[in-house]
PDB file of C-alpha atoms and ligand atoms in Angstrom:
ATOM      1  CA  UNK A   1      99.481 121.928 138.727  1.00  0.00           C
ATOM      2  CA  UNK A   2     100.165 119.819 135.526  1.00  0.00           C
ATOM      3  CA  UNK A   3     102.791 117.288 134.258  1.00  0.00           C
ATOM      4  CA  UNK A   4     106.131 118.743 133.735  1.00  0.00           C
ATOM      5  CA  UNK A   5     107.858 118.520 130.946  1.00  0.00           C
ATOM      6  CA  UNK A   6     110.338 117.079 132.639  1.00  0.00           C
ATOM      7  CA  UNK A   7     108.328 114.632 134.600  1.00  0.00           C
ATOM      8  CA  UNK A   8     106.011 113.781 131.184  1.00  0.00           C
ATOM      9  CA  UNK A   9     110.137 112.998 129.522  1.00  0.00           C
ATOM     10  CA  UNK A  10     110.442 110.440 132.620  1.00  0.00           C
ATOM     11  CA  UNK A  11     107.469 109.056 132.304  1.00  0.00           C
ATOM     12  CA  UNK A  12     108.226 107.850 129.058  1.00  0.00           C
ATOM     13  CA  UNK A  13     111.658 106.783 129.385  1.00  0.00           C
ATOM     14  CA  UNK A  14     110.515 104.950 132.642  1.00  0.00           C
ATOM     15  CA  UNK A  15     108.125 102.931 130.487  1.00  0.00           C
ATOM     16  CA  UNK A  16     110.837 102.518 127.969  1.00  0.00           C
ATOM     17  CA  UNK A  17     107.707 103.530 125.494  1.00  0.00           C
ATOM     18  CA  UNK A  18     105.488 100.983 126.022  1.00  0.00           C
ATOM     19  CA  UNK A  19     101.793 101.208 127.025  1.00  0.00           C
ATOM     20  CA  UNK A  20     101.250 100.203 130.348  1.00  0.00           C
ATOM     21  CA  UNK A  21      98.218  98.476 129.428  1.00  0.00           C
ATOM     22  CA  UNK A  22      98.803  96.446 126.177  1.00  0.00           C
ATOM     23  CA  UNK A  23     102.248  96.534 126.357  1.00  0.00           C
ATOM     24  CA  UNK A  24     103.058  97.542 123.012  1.00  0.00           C
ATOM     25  CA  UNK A  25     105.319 100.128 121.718  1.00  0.00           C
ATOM     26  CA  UNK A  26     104.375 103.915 121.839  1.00  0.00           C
ATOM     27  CA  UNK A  27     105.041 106.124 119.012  1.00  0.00           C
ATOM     28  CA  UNK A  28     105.582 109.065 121.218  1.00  0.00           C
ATOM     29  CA  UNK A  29     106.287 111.469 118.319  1.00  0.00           C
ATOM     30  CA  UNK A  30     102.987 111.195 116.572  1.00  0.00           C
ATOM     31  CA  UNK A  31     101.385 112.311 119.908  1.00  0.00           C
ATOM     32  CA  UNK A  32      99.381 109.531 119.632  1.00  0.00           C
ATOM     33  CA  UNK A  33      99.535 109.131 123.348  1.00  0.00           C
ATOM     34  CA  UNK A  34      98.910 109.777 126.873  1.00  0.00           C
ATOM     35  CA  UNK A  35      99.743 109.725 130.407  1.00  0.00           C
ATOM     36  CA  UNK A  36      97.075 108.980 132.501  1.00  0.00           C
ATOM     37  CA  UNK A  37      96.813 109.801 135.749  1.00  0.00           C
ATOM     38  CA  UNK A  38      95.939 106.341 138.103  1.00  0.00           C
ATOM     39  CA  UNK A  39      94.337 108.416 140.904  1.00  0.00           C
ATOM     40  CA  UNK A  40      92.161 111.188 138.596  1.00  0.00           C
ATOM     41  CA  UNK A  41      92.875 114.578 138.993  1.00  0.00           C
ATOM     42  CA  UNK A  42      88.979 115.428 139.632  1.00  0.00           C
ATOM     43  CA  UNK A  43      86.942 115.376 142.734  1.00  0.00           C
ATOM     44  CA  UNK A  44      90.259 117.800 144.405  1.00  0.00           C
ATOM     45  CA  UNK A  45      93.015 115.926 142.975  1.00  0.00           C
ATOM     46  CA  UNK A  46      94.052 118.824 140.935  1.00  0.00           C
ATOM     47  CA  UNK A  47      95.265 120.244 144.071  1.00  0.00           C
ATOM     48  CA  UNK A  48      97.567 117.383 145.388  1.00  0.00           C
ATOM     49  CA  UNK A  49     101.201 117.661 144.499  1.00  0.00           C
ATOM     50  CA  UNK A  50     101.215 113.860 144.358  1.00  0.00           C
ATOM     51  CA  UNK A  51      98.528 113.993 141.377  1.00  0.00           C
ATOM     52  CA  UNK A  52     101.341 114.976 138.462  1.00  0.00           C
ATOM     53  CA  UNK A  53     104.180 113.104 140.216  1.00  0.00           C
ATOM     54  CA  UNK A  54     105.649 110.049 138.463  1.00  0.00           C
ATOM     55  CA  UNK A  55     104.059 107.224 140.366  1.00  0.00           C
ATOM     56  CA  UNK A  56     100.634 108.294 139.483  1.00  0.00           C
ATOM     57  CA  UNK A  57     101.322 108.548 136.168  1.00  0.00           C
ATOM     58  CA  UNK A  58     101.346 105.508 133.294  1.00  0.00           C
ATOM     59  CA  UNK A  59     102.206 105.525 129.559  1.00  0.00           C
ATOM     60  CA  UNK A  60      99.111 104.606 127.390  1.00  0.00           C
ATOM     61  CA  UNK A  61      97.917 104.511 123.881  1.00  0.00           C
ATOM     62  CA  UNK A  62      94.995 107.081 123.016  1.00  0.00           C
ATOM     63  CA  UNK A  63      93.720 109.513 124.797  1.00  0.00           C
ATOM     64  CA  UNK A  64      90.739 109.672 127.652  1.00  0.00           C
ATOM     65  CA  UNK A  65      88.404 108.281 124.751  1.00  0.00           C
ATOM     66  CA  UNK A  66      90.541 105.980 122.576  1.00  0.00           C
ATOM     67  CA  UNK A  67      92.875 103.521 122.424  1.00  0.00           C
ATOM     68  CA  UNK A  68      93.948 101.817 125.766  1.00  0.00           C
ATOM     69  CA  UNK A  69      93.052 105.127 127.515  1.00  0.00           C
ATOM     70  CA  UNK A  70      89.991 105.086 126.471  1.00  0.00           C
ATOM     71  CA  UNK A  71      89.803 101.316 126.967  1.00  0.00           C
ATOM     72  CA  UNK A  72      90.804 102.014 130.402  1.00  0.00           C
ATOM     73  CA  UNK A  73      87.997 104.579 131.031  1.00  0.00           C
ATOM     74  CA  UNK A  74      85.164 102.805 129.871  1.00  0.00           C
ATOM     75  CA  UNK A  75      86.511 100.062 132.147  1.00  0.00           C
ATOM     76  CA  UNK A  76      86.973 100.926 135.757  1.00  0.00           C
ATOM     77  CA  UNK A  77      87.185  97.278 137.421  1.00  0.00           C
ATOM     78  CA  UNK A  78      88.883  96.106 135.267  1.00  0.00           C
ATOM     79  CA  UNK A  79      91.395  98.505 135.702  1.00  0.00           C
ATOM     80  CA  UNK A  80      90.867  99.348 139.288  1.00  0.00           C
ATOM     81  CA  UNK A  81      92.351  95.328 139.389  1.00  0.00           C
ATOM     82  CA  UNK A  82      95.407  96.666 137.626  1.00  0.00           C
ATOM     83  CA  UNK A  83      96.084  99.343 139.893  1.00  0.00           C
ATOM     84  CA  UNK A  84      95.231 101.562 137.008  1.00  0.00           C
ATOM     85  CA  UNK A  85      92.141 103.259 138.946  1.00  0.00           C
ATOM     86  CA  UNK A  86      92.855 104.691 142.647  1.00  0.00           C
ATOM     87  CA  UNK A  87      90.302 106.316 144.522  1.00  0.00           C
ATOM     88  CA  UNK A  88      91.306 109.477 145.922  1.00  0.00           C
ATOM     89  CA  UNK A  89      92.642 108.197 149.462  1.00  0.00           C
ATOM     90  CA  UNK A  90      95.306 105.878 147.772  1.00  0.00           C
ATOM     91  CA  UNK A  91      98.838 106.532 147.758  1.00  0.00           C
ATOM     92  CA  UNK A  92      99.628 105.487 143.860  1.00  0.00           C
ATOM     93  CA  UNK A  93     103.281 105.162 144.967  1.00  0.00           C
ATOM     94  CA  UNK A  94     102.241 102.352 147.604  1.00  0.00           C
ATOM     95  CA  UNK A  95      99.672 100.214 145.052  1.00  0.00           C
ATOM     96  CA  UNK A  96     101.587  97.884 142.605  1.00  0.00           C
ATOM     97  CA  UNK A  97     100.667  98.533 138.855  1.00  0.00           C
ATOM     98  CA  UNK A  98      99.609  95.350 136.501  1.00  0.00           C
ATOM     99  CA  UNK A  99     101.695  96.354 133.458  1.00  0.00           C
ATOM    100  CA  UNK A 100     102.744  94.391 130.254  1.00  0.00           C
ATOM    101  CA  UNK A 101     106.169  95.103 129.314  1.00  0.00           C
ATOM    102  CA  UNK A 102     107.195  93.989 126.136  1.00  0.00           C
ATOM    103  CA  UNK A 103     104.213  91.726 126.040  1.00  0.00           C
ATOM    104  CA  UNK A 104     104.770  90.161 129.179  1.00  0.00           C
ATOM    105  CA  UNK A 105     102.221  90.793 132.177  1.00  0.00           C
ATOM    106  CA  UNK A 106     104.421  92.048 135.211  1.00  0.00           C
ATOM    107  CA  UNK A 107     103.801  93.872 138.328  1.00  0.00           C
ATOM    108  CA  UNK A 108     105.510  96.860 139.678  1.00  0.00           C
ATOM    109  CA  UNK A 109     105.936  99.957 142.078  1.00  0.00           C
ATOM    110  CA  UNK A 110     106.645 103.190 140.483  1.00  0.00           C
ATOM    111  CA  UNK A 111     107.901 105.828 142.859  1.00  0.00           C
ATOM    112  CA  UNK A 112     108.026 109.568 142.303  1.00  0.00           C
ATOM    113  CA  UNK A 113     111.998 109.811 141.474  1.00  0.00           C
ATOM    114  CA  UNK A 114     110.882 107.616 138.147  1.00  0.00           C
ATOM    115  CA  UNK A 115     112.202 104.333 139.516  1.00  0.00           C
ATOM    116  CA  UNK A 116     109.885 101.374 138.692  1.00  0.00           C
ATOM    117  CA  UNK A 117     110.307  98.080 140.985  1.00  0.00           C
ATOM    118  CA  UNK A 118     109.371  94.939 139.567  1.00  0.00           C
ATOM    119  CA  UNK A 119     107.724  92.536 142.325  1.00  0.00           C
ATOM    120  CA  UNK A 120     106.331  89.041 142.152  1.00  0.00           C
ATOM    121  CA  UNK A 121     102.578  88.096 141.482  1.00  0.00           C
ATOM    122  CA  UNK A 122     102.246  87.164 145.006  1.00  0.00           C
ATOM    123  CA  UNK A 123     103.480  90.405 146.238  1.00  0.00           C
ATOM    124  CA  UNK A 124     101.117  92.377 144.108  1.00  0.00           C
ATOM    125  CA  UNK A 125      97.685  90.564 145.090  1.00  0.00           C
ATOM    126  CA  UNK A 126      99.109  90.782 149.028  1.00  0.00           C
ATOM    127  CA  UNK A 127      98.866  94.196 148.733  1.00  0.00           C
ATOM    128  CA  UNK A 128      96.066  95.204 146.732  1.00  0.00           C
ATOM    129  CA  UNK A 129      94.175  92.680 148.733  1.00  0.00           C
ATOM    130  CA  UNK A 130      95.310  94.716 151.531  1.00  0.00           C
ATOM    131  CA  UNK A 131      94.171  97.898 150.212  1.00  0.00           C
ATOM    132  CA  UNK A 132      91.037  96.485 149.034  1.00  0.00           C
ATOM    133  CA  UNK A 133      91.557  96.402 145.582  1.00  0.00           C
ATOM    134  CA  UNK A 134      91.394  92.740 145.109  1.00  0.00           C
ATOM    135  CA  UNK A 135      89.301  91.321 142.304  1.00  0.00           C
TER     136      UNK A 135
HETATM  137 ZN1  LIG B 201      98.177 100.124 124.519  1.00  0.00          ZN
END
């Protein structure tokens, strides 16, 4: 398995071409850019269908080693806290996301279909508290 075509075009327009992380625009044409996956594909994630699907995936800047990627990485409470780092037993469609978009920190629910549900604060930390994700 690996991201679609399709589902990488999705991705992008889902995230209106904005990194996830920073929340500043992409330049998706210089290929200066990746998706990452939330939950990694190691450890037998390659295998799950789930794994390239929409809701695990997130527009960043860089790749596994630069930029916010890389960032994100080098960094995994940080972003574990952002719902940016699942462990393998985590449905990414079910853990709210800590984006910026257009500068502005906001929480969300992607689902596979490349729908992206905006959902308060409190509504975020309820359920990553709940799935033990809390800072
Ligand atoms: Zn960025």
């Amino acid at each position: 398995m690996a991201v679609t075509a399709k589902t990488r075009r999705e991705v992008i327009a889902r995230d209106e071409s904005f990194c996830g992380w920073c929340g500043l625009y992409v330049d998706t044409a210089s290929g200066q850019y990746s998706l990452q996956h939330r939950r990694a594909r190691g450890m037998g994630g390659s295998k799950r269908m789930s794994t390239d699907l929409h809701a695990n995936l997130v527009l960043l800047h860089g790749t596994g080693t630069t930029g916010c990627h890389g960032y994100i990485e080098a960094h995994r409470d940080e972003a574990r806290e952002r719902g940016f780092n699942l462990t393998q037993q985590l449905d990414p469609a079910a853990i709210p996301i800590g984006l910026k978009v257009h500068g502005v920190p906001a929480w969300a629910l992607f689902d596979n279909l490349a729908g992206r549900r905006f959902i308060t604060e409190t509504a975020a930390f309820e359920l990553l508290e709940q799935y033990g994700l809390a800072a």
